[in-house]
Amino acid sequence: MGELIKKHIGDELITESKIPISMVATDAASGEKVVIKDGSITDAVKASTCIPGIFNPIKINNKMMIDGGIVENVPIDTVRNMGAYYVIGIDLNAQFKYEKPKHIFDVLLNSFHFTLLTSSKLQTKDADLLIKPDLSSFSRSNTDQVDSLMKQGYDDAKKALVKFSLAP
């Protein structure tokens, strides 16, 4: 996972980003939300996407971090607290096709995503614009699809932005 992140976004420091960013992770010991505001972007992304039971927790600042989606899947409030006036949310689980699990890995992923679906509905209600990319034709476990996933996300975001700007 780390190599994929480095390939697509590099291994820059969060504080060096031209656009203010932070990542939400969950402290595996306390279950509390942790907003990562400095350090390696790669480590922060790995921590923020570290699905429990699938990946080993990522150690940052002496804490074991797991997926931020557990506490805040679509971090609308976190972005507003960073000072954003206008918030565009992206819900990656909203349009996903769930099928009969083929193995335990699928059972774990489905279970995790079903949990996220409920909390995402509550967390996204305050977004100024919510984009729900159609990921129904993609596998959640095939890392060979990264380029196609990014294109799908780009295309769906572009459509949503055009549609939104034309709205009365």
Tab-separated table of N, CA, C and O in Angstrom, residues 19-86:
chain	number	residue	atom	x	y	z
A	19	ILE	N	-1.714	22.941	-0.501
A	19	ILE	CA	-3.082	23.052	0.007
A	19	ILE	C	-3.099	22.427	1.399
A	19	ILE	O	-2.586	21.319	1.576
A	20	PRO	N	-3.655	23.115	2.402
A	20	PRO	CA	-3.690	22.532	3.750
A	20	PRO	C	-4.408	21.182	3.749
A	20	PRO	O	-5.506	21.057	3.203
A	21	ILE	N	-3.755	20.173	4.309
A	21	ILE	CA	-4.352	18.843	4.410
A	21	ILE	C	-4.131	18.272	5.797
A	21	ILE	O	-3.234	18.706	6.534
A	22	SER	N	-4.957	17.328	6.148
A	22	SER	CA	-4.760	16.513	7.331
A	22	SER	C	-5.478	15.205	7.079
A	22	SER	O	-6.303	15.106	6.179
A	23	MET	N	-5.148	14.200	7.846
A	23	MET	CA	-5.750	12.875	7.687
A	23	MET	C	-6.375	12.469	9.021
A	23	MET	O	-5.830	12.746	10.082
A	24	VAL	N	-7.503	11.789	8.926
A	24	VAL	CA	-8.163	11.286	10.122
A	24	VAL	C	-7.827	9.808	10.272
A	24	VAL	O	-7.947	9.023	9.329
A	25	ALA	N	-7.384	9.444	11.464
A	25	ALA	CA	-7.118	8.048	11.812
A	25	ALA	C	-7.787	7.770	13.156
A	25	ALA	O	-8.294	8.684	13.814
A	26	THR	N	-7.790	6.508	13.542
A	26	THR	CA	-8.363	6.104	14.823
A	26	THR	C	-7.266	5.513	15.680
A	26	THR	O	-6.510	4.647	15.219
A	27	ASP	N	-7.166	5.958	16.932
A	27	ASP	CA	-6.214	5.388	17.883
A	27	ASP	C	-6.722	3.993	18.250
A	27	ASP	O	-7.806	3.842	18.811
A	28	ALA	N	-5.945	2.966	17.907
A	28	ALA	CA	-6.369	1.582	18.123
A	28	ALA	C	-6.506	1.229	19.601
A	28	ALA	O	-7.212	0.285	19.953
A	29	ALA	N	-5.866	1.991	20.480
A	29	ALA	CA	-5.945	1.707	21.913
A	29	ALA	C	-7.153	2.357	22.568
A	29	ALA	O	-7.751	1.786	23.480
A	30	SER	N	-7.531	3.545	22.123
A	30	SER	CA	-8.603	4.289	22.789
A	30	SER	C	-9.878	4.424	21.955
A	30	SER	O	-10.940	4.736	22.472
A	31	GLY	N	-9.762	4.228	20.644
A	31	GLY	CA	-10.905	4.423	19.752
A	31	GLY	C	-11.171	5.888	19.447
A	31	GLY	O	-12.173	6.222	18.824
A	32	GLU	N	-10.263	6.775	19.863
A	32	GLU	CA	-10.457	8.208	19.640
A	32	GLU	C	-9.988	8.634	18.255
A	32	GLU	O	-9.082	8.049	17.675
A	33	LYS	N	-10.632	9.688	17.746
A	33	LYS	CA	-10.239	10.279	16.477
A	33	LYS	C	-8.915	11.010	16.663
A	33	LYS	O	-8.732	11.742	17.626
A	34	VAL	N	-8.005	10.808	15.708
A	34	VAL	CA	-6.731	11.506	15.690
A	34	VAL	C	-6.622	12.205	14.346
A	34	VAL	O	-6.747	11.572	13.297
A	35	VAL	N	-6.427	13.518	14.376
A	35	VAL	CA	-6.236	14.272	13.143
A	35	VAL	C	-4.734	14.456	12.964
A	35	VAL	O	-4.074	15.114	13.766
A	36	ILE	N	-4.205	13.833	11.909
A	36	ILE	CA	-2.769	13.885	11.635
A	36	ILE	C	-2.500	15.120	10.787
A	36	ILE	O	-2.985	15.230	9.664
A	37	LYS	N	-1.725	16.066	11.364
A	37	LYS	CA	-1.480	17.352	10.720
A	37	LYS	C	-0.033	17.566	10.303
A	37	LYS	O	0.294	18.597	9.726
A	38	ASP	N	0.836	16.618	10.645
A	38	ASP	CA	2.234	16.756	10.245
A	38	ASP	C	2.844	15.378	10.039
A	38	ASP	O	2.203	14.366	10.277
A	39	GLY	N	4.068	15.361	9.542
A	39	GLY	CA	4.728	14.096	9.246
A	39	GLY	C	4.561	13.702	7.790
A	39	GLY	O	4.134	14.500	6.953
A	40	SER	N	4.871	12.470	7.503
A	40	SER	CA	4.844	11.937	6.144
A	40	SER	C	3.410	11.786	5.639
A	40	SER	O	2.562	11.200	6.325
A	41	ILE	N	3.156	12.290	4.434
A	41	ILE	CA	1.836	12.099	3.823
A	41	ILE	C	1.577	10.604	3.625
A	41	ILE	O	0.482	10.114	3.896
A	42	THR	N	2.600	9.874	3.185
A	42	THR	CA	2.439	8.433	2.965
A	42	THR	C	2.020	7.723	4.242
A	42	THR	O	1.077	6.929	4.246
A	43	ASP	N	2.705	7.997	5.357
A	43	ASP	CA	2.350	7.357	6.625
A	43	ASP	C	0.944	7.751	7.075
A	43	ASP	O	0.190	6.931	7.581
A	44	ALA	N	0.593	9.019	6.881
A	44	ALA	CA	-0.734	9.490	7.277
A	44	ALA	C	-1.834	8.808	6.465
A	44	ALA	O	-2.856	8.384	7.018
A	45	VAL	N	-1.616	8.678	5.156
A	45	VAL	CA	-2.609	8.003	4.307
A	45	VAL	C	-2.712	6.530	4.692
A	45	VAL	O	-3.814	5.975	4.792
A	46	LYS	N	-1.565	5.885	4.922
A	46	LYS	CA	-1.591	4.473	5.330
A	46	LYS	C	-2.361	4.311	6.634
A	46	LYS	O	-3.173	3.395	6.771
A	47	ALA	N	-2.131	5.193	7.599
A	47	ALA	CA	-2.839	5.113	8.878
A	47	ALA	C	-4.329	5.347	8.681
A	47	ALA	O	-5.168	4.623	9.224
A	48	SER	N	-4.664	6.337	7.889
A	48	SER	CA	-6.052	6.719	7.663
A	48	SER	C	-6.855	5.641	6.935
A	48	SER	O	-8.075	5.587	7.056
A	49	THR	N	-6.172	4.768	6.199
A	49	THR	CA	-6.852	3.730	5.415
A	49	THR	C	-6.546	2.317	5.904
A	49	THR	O	-6.806	1.346	5.197
A	50	CYS	N	-6.028	2.189	7.100
A	50	CYS	CA	-5.581	0.904	7.636
A	50	CYS	C	-6.769	0.105	8.190
A	50	CYS	O	-7.135	0.231	9.361
A	51	ILE	N	-7.360	-0.706	7.335
A	51	ILE	CA	-8.545	-1.483	7.730
A	51	ILE	C	-8.133	-2.526	8.775
A	51	ILE	O	-7.272	-3.366	8.519
A	52	PRO	N	-8.777	-2.483	9.957
A	52	PRO	CA	-8.445	-3.438	11.021
A	52	PRO	C	-8.685	-4.880	10.577
A	52	PRO	O	-9.684	-5.178	9.929
A	53	GLY	N	-7.756	-5.739	10.908
A	53	GLY	CA	-7.875	-7.146	10.551
A	53	GLY	C	-7.337	-7.454	9.168
A	53	GLY	O	-7.102	-8.608	8.830
A	54	ILE	N	-7.155	-6.423	8.350
A	54	ILE	CA	-6.621	-6.606	7.007
A	54	ILE	C	-5.166	-6.140	6.966
A	54	ILE	O	-4.297	-6.815	6.445
A	55	PHE	N	-4.910	-4.956	7.543
A	55	PHE	CA	-3.569	-4.382	7.586
A	55	PHE	C	-3.124	-4.220	9.034
A	55	PHE	O	-3.949	-4.032	9.928
A	56	ASN	N	-1.817	-4.249	9.240
A	56	ASN	CA	-1.264	-3.976	10.564
A	56	ASN	C	-1.394	-2.488	10.865
A	56	ASN	O	-1.210	-1.661	9.966
A	57	PRO	N	-1.687	-2.137	12.121
A	57	PRO	CA	-1.763	-0.711	12.475
A	57	PRO	C	-0.456	0.017	12.137
A	57	PRO	O	0.615	-0.578	12.115
A	58	ILE	N	-0.574	1.311	11.902
A	58	ILE	CA	0.573	2.156	11.561
A	58	ILE	C	0.939	2.969	12.800
A	58	ILE	O	0.082	3.632	13.385
A	59	LYS	N	2.205	2.924	13.190
A	59	LYS	CA	2.644	3.641	14.382
A	59	LYS	C	3.015	5.081	14.018
A	59	LYS	O	3.887	5.314	13.178
A	60	ILE	N	2.313	6.026	14.637
A	60	ILE	CA	2.598	7.453	14.463
A	60	ILE	C	2.534	8.099	15.840
A	60	ILE	O	1.540	7.941	16.563
A	61	ASN	N	3.582	8.827	16.199
A	61	ASN	CA	3.656	9.503	17.504
A	61	ASN	C	3.340	8.556	18.658
A	61	ASN	O	2.568	8.884	19.550
A	62	ASN	N	3.935	7.367	18.606
A	62	ASN	CA	3.782	6.341	19.644
A	62	ASN	C	2.349	5.844	19.816
A	62	ASN	O	2.002	5.304	20.857
A	63	LYS	N	1.507	6.037	18.809
A	63	LYS	CA	0.146	5.511	18.838
A	63	LYS	C	-0.024	4.557	17.670
A	63	LYS	O	0.512	4.779	16.587
A	64	MET	N	-0.798	3.516	17.886
A	64	MET	CA	-1.106	2.573	16.824
A	64	MET	C	-2.383	3.053	16.138
A	64	MET	O	-3.449	3.088	16.754
A	65	MET	N	-2.258	3.437	14.869
A	65	MET	CA	-3.369	4.029	14.126
A	65	MET	C	-4.012	3.026	13.179
A	65	MET	O	-3.320	2.231	12.537
A	66	ILE	N	-5.346	3.120	13.113
A	66	ILE	CA	-6.117	2.332	12.163
A	66	ILE	C	-7.066	3.261	11.418
A	66	ILE	O	-7.118	4.462	11.692
A	67	ASP	N	-7.811	2.712	10.506
A	67	ASP	CA	-8.666	3.469	9.589
A	67	ASP	C	-9.480	4.556	10.278
A	67	ASP	O	-10.199	4.301	11.244
A	68	GLY	N	-9.369	5.766	9.755
A	68	GLY	CA	-10.109	6.899	10.304
A	68	GLY	C	-11.600	6.808	10.061
A	68	GLY	O	-12.393	7.464	10.736
A	69	GLY	N	-12.003	5.971	9.106
A	69	GLY	CA	-13.413	5.799	8.822
A	69	GLY	C	-14.198	5.248	9.996
A	69	GLY	O	-15.417	5.428	10.079
A	70	ILE	N	-13.520	4.629	10.914
A	70	ILE	CA	-14.185	4.087	12.096
A	70	ILE	C	-14.809	5.210	12.918
A	70	ILE	O	-15.912	5.067	13.444
A	71	VAL	N	-14.115	6.334	12.994
A	71	VAL	CA	-14.624	7.459	13.790
A	71	VAL	C	-15.206	8.583	12.944
A	71	VAL	O	-16.071	9.331	13.401
A	72	GLU	N	-14.720	8.733	11.706
A	72	GLU	CA	-15.221	9.797	10.836
A	72	GLU	C	-14.881	9.434	9.390
A	72	GLU	O	-13.832	9.808	8.881
A	73	ASN	N	-15.795	8.728	8.738
A	73	ASN	CA	-15.518	8.213	7.405
A	73	ASN	C	-15.405	9.303	6.342
A	73	ASN	O	-14.565	9.233	5.460
A	74	VAL	N	-16.267	10.293	6.403
A	74	VAL	CA	-16.182	11.431	5.490
A	74	VAL	C	-16.022	12.654	6.379
A	74	VAL	O	-16.981	13.146	6.960
A	75	PRO	N	-14.788	13.140	6.536
A	75	PRO	CA	-14.465	14.127	7.578
A	75	PRO	C	-14.918	15.565	7.308
A	75	PRO	O	-14.117	16.494	7.258
A	76	ILE	N	-16.201	15.752	7.172
A	76	ILE	CA	-16.763	17.079	6.918
A	76	ILE	C	-16.436	18.020	8.080
A	76	ILE	O	-15.961	19.138	7.875
A	77	ASP	N	-16.697	17.576	9.314
A	77	ASP	CA	-16.438	18.423	10.488
A	77	ASP	C	-14.958	18.762	10.629
A	77	ASP	O	-14.603	19.888	10.972
A	78	THR	N	-14.093	17.801	10.367
A	78	THR	CA	-12.646	18.049	10.470
A	78	THR	C	-12.214	19.128	9.487
A	78	THR	O	-11.452	20.035	9.835
A	79	VAL	N	-12.715	19.068	8.270
A	79	VAL	CA	-12.353	20.057	7.249
A	79	VAL	C	-12.898	21.437	7.632
A	79	VAL	O	-12.205	22.450	7.493
A	80	ARG	N	-14.117	21.482	8.136
A	80	ARG	CA	-14.669	22.773	8.588
A	80	ARG	C	-13.813	23.342	9.728
A	80	ARG	O	-13.541	24.538	9.754
A	81	ASN	N	-13.381	22.481	10.641
A	81	ASN	CA	-12.535	22.935	11.756
A	81	ASN	C	-11.162	23.413	11.289
A	81	ASN	O	-10.500	24.178	11.991
A	82	MET	N	-10.743	22.995	10.105
A	82	MET	CA	-9.486	23.477	9.534
A	82	MET	C	-9.659	24.869	8.937
A	82	MET	O	-8.693	25.496	8.529
A	83	GLY	N	-10.905	25.329	8.850
A	83	GLY	CA	-11.157	26.663	8.335
A	83	GLY	C	-11.818	26.707	6.972
A	83	GLY	O	-11.994	27.791	6.403
A	84	ALA	N	-12.203	25.553	6.445
A	84	ALA	CA	-12.835	25.539	5.122
A	84	ALA	C	-14.201	26.210	5.181
A	84	ALA	O	-14.997	25.956	6.080
A	85	TYR	N	-14.441	27.067	4.211
A	85	TYR	CA	-15.724	27.750	4.104
A	85	TYR	C	-16.715	26.872	3.352
A	85	TYR	O	-17.891	26.810	3.671
A	86	TYR	N	-16.225	26.198	2.320
A	86	TYR	CA	-17.046	25.375	1.443
A	86	TYR	C	-16.471	23.964	1.453
A	86	TYR	O	-15.278	23.787	1.216
